[in-house]
């Protein structure tokens, strides 16, 4: 493979390394998830929107400051800051439209639902057309973003991993989305909708993610597909 060839012997090891980098390990995942969890917990227990928002931003800021002091990557903190900031924008839109604090809290959850729905559609589509998303993660470190597609074993592995990877977001969007719409349209009491969406996000989201990552680790541990050099090309 051209460029910097990874020093791993199998495709599975390479994908594990690349996914660990993309997710940031335990610390990166915590930095990305804690602000949203904190907002949910504080809103559900205090019903004070400003306290929930400020606490989420403060925690994100502290994580960012720690990264800067340590001179390590701030990517995962910035992801969290973007998520909280986007939620705050939707809160302000709801407030400017005359929405109550409950309406504003419900608005905070909308970006997460839309993002989950969006990447679910993109990732599922990538599998259906035979170019699974995880394959491009693999290609990004091999020097050729599409060379992996010539190996059917790698395509199958990346398809399985992509389906597993998108499952938590898909389940979250399918369960939270209808509840959000019912709350927004007044069919369901807004406070109840916020409680249900927040509970699903907190109580189901992380267990699903942990289960998804566990399945992916199992898939990556059971096989050993050699990384083939892309030097010689069969003229036939």
Tab-separated table of C-alpha atoms in Angstrom:
chain	number	residue	atom	x	y	z
A	1	UNK	CA	0.000	0.000	0.000
A	2	UNK	CA	1.394	3.436	-0.826
A	3	UNK	CA	2.408	5.959	1.764
A	4	UNK	CA	2.823	5.044	5.404
A	5	UNK	CA	1.929	1.381	5.741
A	6	UNK	CA	0.431	0.580	9.170
A	7	UNK	CA	2.526	-1.706	11.353
A	8	UNK	CA	-0.266	-4.216	11.962
A	9	UNK	CA	-0.547	-7.691	10.512
A	10	UNK	CA	-4.275	-8.028	9.952
A	11	UNK	CA	-7.195	-5.986	8.708
A	12	UNK	CA	-8.952	-6.536	12.047
A	13	UNK	CA	-6.027	-5.052	13.975
A	14	UNK	CA	-5.910	-2.085	11.610
A	15	UNK	CA	-9.651	-1.412	11.957
A	16	UNK	CA	-9.390	-1.722	15.758
A	17	UNK	CA	-6.597	0.837	15.811
A	18	UNK	CA	-8.431	3.218	13.499
A	19	UNK	CA	-11.705	2.976	15.417
A	20	UNK	CA	-9.899	3.548	18.718
A	21	UNK	CA	-8.432	6.696	17.190
A	22	UNK	CA	-11.790	7.866	15.820
A	23	UNK	CA	-13.638	7.285	19.114
A	24	UNK	CA	-10.813	8.558	21.296
A	25	UNK	CA	-10.685	5.590	23.626
A	26	UNK	CA	-12.418	5.676	27.007
A	27	UNK	CA	-11.438	9.276	27.682
A	28	UNK	CA	-12.602	10.554	24.315
A	29	UNK	CA	-15.934	8.765	24.594
A	30	UNK	CA	-16.472	10.150	28.098
A	31	UNK	CA	-15.594	13.679	27.000
A	32	UNK	CA	-18.061	13.416	24.120
A	33	UNK	CA	-20.860	11.875	26.196
A	34	UNK	CA	-20.718	13.429	29.673
A	35	UNK	CA	-22.029	16.942	28.772
A	36	UNK	CA	-25.198	15.508	27.229
A	37	UNK	CA	-25.658	13.081	30.109
A	38	UNK	CA	-25.179	15.889	32.630
A	39	UNK	CA	-27.742	18.092	30.875
A	40	UNK	CA	-30.273	15.249	30.867
A	41	UNK	CA	-29.745	14.390	34.538
A	42	UNK	CA	-29.876	18.008	35.736
A	43	UNK	CA	-32.951	18.870	33.699
A	44	UNK	CA	-34.831	15.778	34.827
A	45	UNK	CA	-33.967	16.362	38.508
A	46	UNK	CA	-34.090	20.179	38.798
A	47	UNK	CA	-36.220	21.325	35.832
A	48	UNK	CA	-33.820	24.308	35.667
A	49	UNK	CA	-32.842	24.715	32.026
A	50	UNK	CA	-30.134	27.323	32.576
A	51	UNK	CA	-28.439	25.244	35.280
A	52	UNK	CA	-28.406	22.203	32.987
A	53	UNK	CA	-26.989	24.165	30.052
A	54	UNK	CA	-24.343	26.044	32.061
A	55	UNK	CA	-23.196	22.885	33.866
A	56	UNK	CA	-22.807	21.070	30.539
A	57	UNK	CA	-20.759	23.925	29.098
A	58	UNK	CA	-18.598	24.213	32.243
A	59	UNK	CA	-17.764	20.493	32.200
A	60	UNK	CA	-16.928	20.678	28.494
A	61	UNK	CA	-14.735	23.720	29.127
A	62	UNK	CA	-12.858	21.946	31.930
A	63	UNK	CA	-12.202	18.930	29.708
A	64	UNK	CA	-10.992	21.242	26.945
A	65	UNK	CA	-8.692	23.110	29.342
A	66	UNK	CA	-7.208	19.835	30.594
A	67	UNK	CA	-6.494	18.754	27.016
A	68	UNK	CA	-4.839	22.062	26.218
A	69	UNK	CA	-2.629	21.873	29.331
A	70	UNK	CA	-1.613	18.328	28.397
A	71	UNK	CA	-1.141	19.350	24.749
A	72	UNK	CA	-3.240	16.424	23.572
A	73	UNK	CA	-5.963	16.362	20.930
A	74	UNK	CA	-9.009	18.525	21.660
A	75	UNK	CA	-11.153	16.871	18.966
A	76	UNK	CA	-13.468	15.030	21.347
A	77	UNK	CA	-13.983	18.071	23.596
A	78	UNK	CA	-14.788	20.184	20.553
A	79	UNK	CA	-17.290	17.548	19.406
A	80	UNK	CA	-19.021	17.814	22.779
A	81	UNK	CA	-18.865	21.616	22.689
A	82	UNK	CA	-20.427	21.601	19.228
A	83	UNK	CA	-23.234	19.293	20.396
A	84	UNK	CA	-24.036	21.419	23.456
A	85	UNK	CA	-23.723	24.621	21.410
A	86	UNK	CA	-26.063	23.296	18.744
A	87	UNK	CA	-28.549	22.272	21.433
A	88	UNK	CA	-28.317	25.774	22.912
A	89	UNK	CA	-29.101	27.308	19.482
A	90	UNK	CA	-32.251	25.199	19.250
A	91	UNK	CA	-33.161	26.201	22.817
A	92	UNK	CA	-32.855	29.880	21.861
A	93	UNK	CA	-34.999	29.326	18.768
A	94	UNK	CA	-37.679	27.718	20.931
A	95	UNK	CA	-37.440	30.573	23.444
A	96	UNK	CA	-37.736	33.233	20.734
A	97	UNK	CA	-40.883	31.476	19.505
A	98	UNK	CA	-42.449	31.819	22.939
A	99	UNK	CA	-41.837	28.262	24.069
A	100	UNK	CA	-41.883	27.363	27.750
A	101	UNK	CA	-38.836	25.966	29.552
A	102	UNK	CA	-40.207	22.485	28.853
A	103	UNK	CA	-40.522	23.342	25.148
A	104	UNK	CA	-36.943	24.624	25.205
A	105	UNK	CA	-35.693	21.475	26.931
A	106	UNK	CA	-37.434	19.383	24.297
A	107	UNK	CA	-35.784	21.503	21.596
A	108	UNK	CA	-32.347	20.754	23.080
A	109	UNK	CA	-32.741	17.076	22.169
A	110	UNK	CA	-33.746	17.680	18.538
A	111	UNK	CA	-30.226	18.106	17.043
A	112	UNK	CA	-29.076	14.797	18.538
A	113	UNK	CA	-32.085	12.987	17.099
A	114	UNK	CA	-31.579	14.548	13.648
A	115	UNK	CA	-27.835	13.808	13.636
A	116	UNK	CA	-28.460	10.184	14.643
A	117	UNK	CA	-31.092	9.839	11.918
A	118	UNK	CA	-28.792	11.421	9.351
A	119	UNK	CA	-25.774	9.225	9.989
A	120	UNK	CA	-28.012	6.158	10.202
A	121	UNK	CA	-29.313	6.865	6.694
A	122	UNK	CA	-25.816	7.584	5.339
A	123	UNK	CA	-24.202	4.507	6.916
A	124	UNK	CA	-27.045	2.147	6.005
A	125	UNK	CA	-26.965	3.489	2.454
A	126	UNK	CA	-23.209	2.916	2.271
A	127	UNK	CA	-23.720	-0.749	3.174
A	128	UNK	CA	-26.588	-1.201	0.726
A	129	UNK	CA	-24.505	0.103	-2.182
A	130	UNK	CA	-21.522	-2.053	-1.183
A	131	UNK	CA	-19.236	0.733	0.063
A	132	UNK	CA	-19.554	0.453	3.868
A	133	UNK	CA	-18.565	3.477	5.920
A	134	UNK	CA	-16.030	1.609	8.082
A	135	UNK	CA	-14.119	0.736	4.909
A	136	UNK	CA	-13.293	4.402	4.375
A	137	UNK	CA	-11.945	4.571	7.933
A	138	UNK	CA	-9.660	1.717	6.946
A	139	UNK	CA	-8.669	3.364	3.680
A	140	UNK	CA	-7.849	6.663	5.385
A	141	UNK	CA	-4.728	5.145	6.976
A	142	UNK	CA	-3.581	2.840	4.177
A	143	UNK	CA	-2.755	5.581	1.677
A	144	UNK	CA	-5.464	4.514	-0.781
A	145	UNK	CA	-9.046	5.308	0.309
A	146	UNK	CA	-10.662	2.726	-1.998
A	147	UNK	CA	-8.136	-0.135	-2.307
A	148	UNK	CA	-9.916	-2.110	0.437
A	149	UNK	CA	-12.969	-2.456	-1.816
A	150	UNK	CA	-11.185	-4.944	-4.102
A	151	UNK	CA	-11.090	-7.536	-1.287
A	152	UNK	CA	-14.505	-9.127	-0.691
A	153	UNK	CA	-13.515	-10.355	2.777
A	154	UNK	CA	-12.711	-6.823	3.865
A	155	UNK	CA	-15.928	-5.465	2.354
A	156	UNK	CA	-17.977	-8.091	4.251
A	157	UNK	CA	-16.168	-7.342	7.508
A	158	UNK	CA	-16.613	-3.589	7.095
A	159	UNK	CA	-20.301	-4.056	6.229
A	160	UNK	CA	-20.916	-6.056	9.414
A	161	UNK	CA	-19.044	-3.494	11.487
A	162	UNK	CA	-20.937	-0.595	9.923
A	163	UNK	CA	-24.347	-2.192	10.605
A	164	UNK	CA	-23.367	-2.791	14.228
A	165	UNK	CA	-21.882	0.702	14.550
A	166	UNK	CA	-25.054	2.437	13.326
A	167	UNK	CA	-27.485	0.390	15.437
A	168	UNK	CA	-27.446	2.528	18.640
A	169	UNK	CA	-28.122	5.727	16.708
A	170	UNK	CA	-30.814	4.063	14.601
A	171	UNK	CA	-32.632	2.671	17.640
A	172	UNK	CA	-32.329	6.009	19.424
A	173	UNK	CA	-33.739	7.964	16.492
A	174	UNK	CA	-36.579	5.487	15.913
A	175	UNK	CA	-37.647	5.568	19.572
A	176	UNK	CA	-36.960	9.195	20.472
A	177	UNK	CA	-38.085	10.773	17.193
A	178	UNK	CA	-41.798	9.879	17.399
A	179	UNK	CA	-41.937	10.874	21.080
A	180	UNK	CA	-40.324	14.224	20.254
A	181	UNK	CA	-42.867	14.858	17.488
A	182	UNK	CA	-45.775	13.923	19.770
A	183	UNK	CA	-44.485	16.313	22.421
A	184	UNK	CA	-43.866	19.118	19.949
A	185	UNK	CA	-47.348	18.826	18.413
A	186	UNK	CA	-49.054	18.682	21.820
A	187	UNK	CA	-50.403	15.156	21.430
A	188	UNK	CA	-48.184	14.179	24.362
A	189	UNK	CA	-47.584	16.355	27.422
A	190	UNK	CA	-44.301	18.242	26.828
A	191	UNK	CA	-42.873	17.448	30.273
A	192	UNK	CA	-43.640	13.767	29.734
A	193	UNK	CA	-42.036	13.886	26.275
A	194	UNK	CA	-38.878	15.460	27.738
A	195	UNK	CA	-38.825	12.835	30.487
A	196	UNK	CA	-39.219	9.967	27.998
A	197	UNK	CA	-36.676	11.294	25.489
A	198	UNK	CA	-34.175	12.075	28.240
A	199	UNK	CA	-34.665	8.707	29.894
A	200	UNK	CA	-34.268	6.860	26.598
A	201	UNK	CA	-31.163	8.871	25.766
A	202	UNK	CA	-29.603	8.205	29.148
A	203	UNK	CA	-30.946	4.771	30.026
A	204	UNK	CA	-30.872	3.150	26.594
A	205	UNK	CA	-28.256	5.099	24.654
A	206	UNK	CA	-25.156	4.113	26.614
A	207	UNK	CA	-26.093	0.440	27.142
A	208	UNK	CA	-26.718	0.176	23.393
A	209	UNK	CA	-23.381	1.816	22.608
A	210	UNK	CA	-21.543	-0.481	25.008
A	211	UNK	CA	-23.284	-3.516	23.490
A	212	UNK	CA	-22.459	-2.274	19.980
A	213	UNK	CA	-18.786	-1.751	20.803
A	214	UNK	CA	-18.650	-5.175	22.461
A	215	UNK	CA	-20.036	-6.865	19.341
A	216	UNK	CA	-17.566	-4.962	17.182
A	217	UNK	CA	-14.672	-6.034	19.406
A	218	UNK	CA	-15.881	-9.638	19.112
A	219	UNK	CA	-16.094	-9.394	15.321
A	220	UNK	CA	-12.617	-7.912	15.167
A	221	UNK	CA	-11.156	-10.524	17.508
A	222	UNK	CA	-12.501	-13.688	15.887
A	223	UNK	CA	-10.871	-13.341	12.429
A	224	UNK	CA	-7.408	-12.516	11.084
A	225	UNK	CA	-7.593	-11.243	7.510
A	226	UNK	CA	-4.050	-10.533	6.205
A	227	UNK	CA	-3.301	-7.095	4.824
A	228	UNK	CA	-2.263	-7.663	1.231
A	229	UNK	CA	0.296	-5.479	-0.460
A	230	UNK	CA	-1.135	-3.595	-3.432
A	231	UNK	CA	2.010	-3.826	-5.511
A	232	UNK	CA	1.470	-6.326	-8.301
A	233	UNK	CA	-1.633	-6.255	-10.414
A	234	UNK	CA	-2.879	-9.346	-12.228
A	235	UNK	CA	-3.087	-8.409	-15.912
A	236	UNK	CA	-5.986	-10.816	-16.337
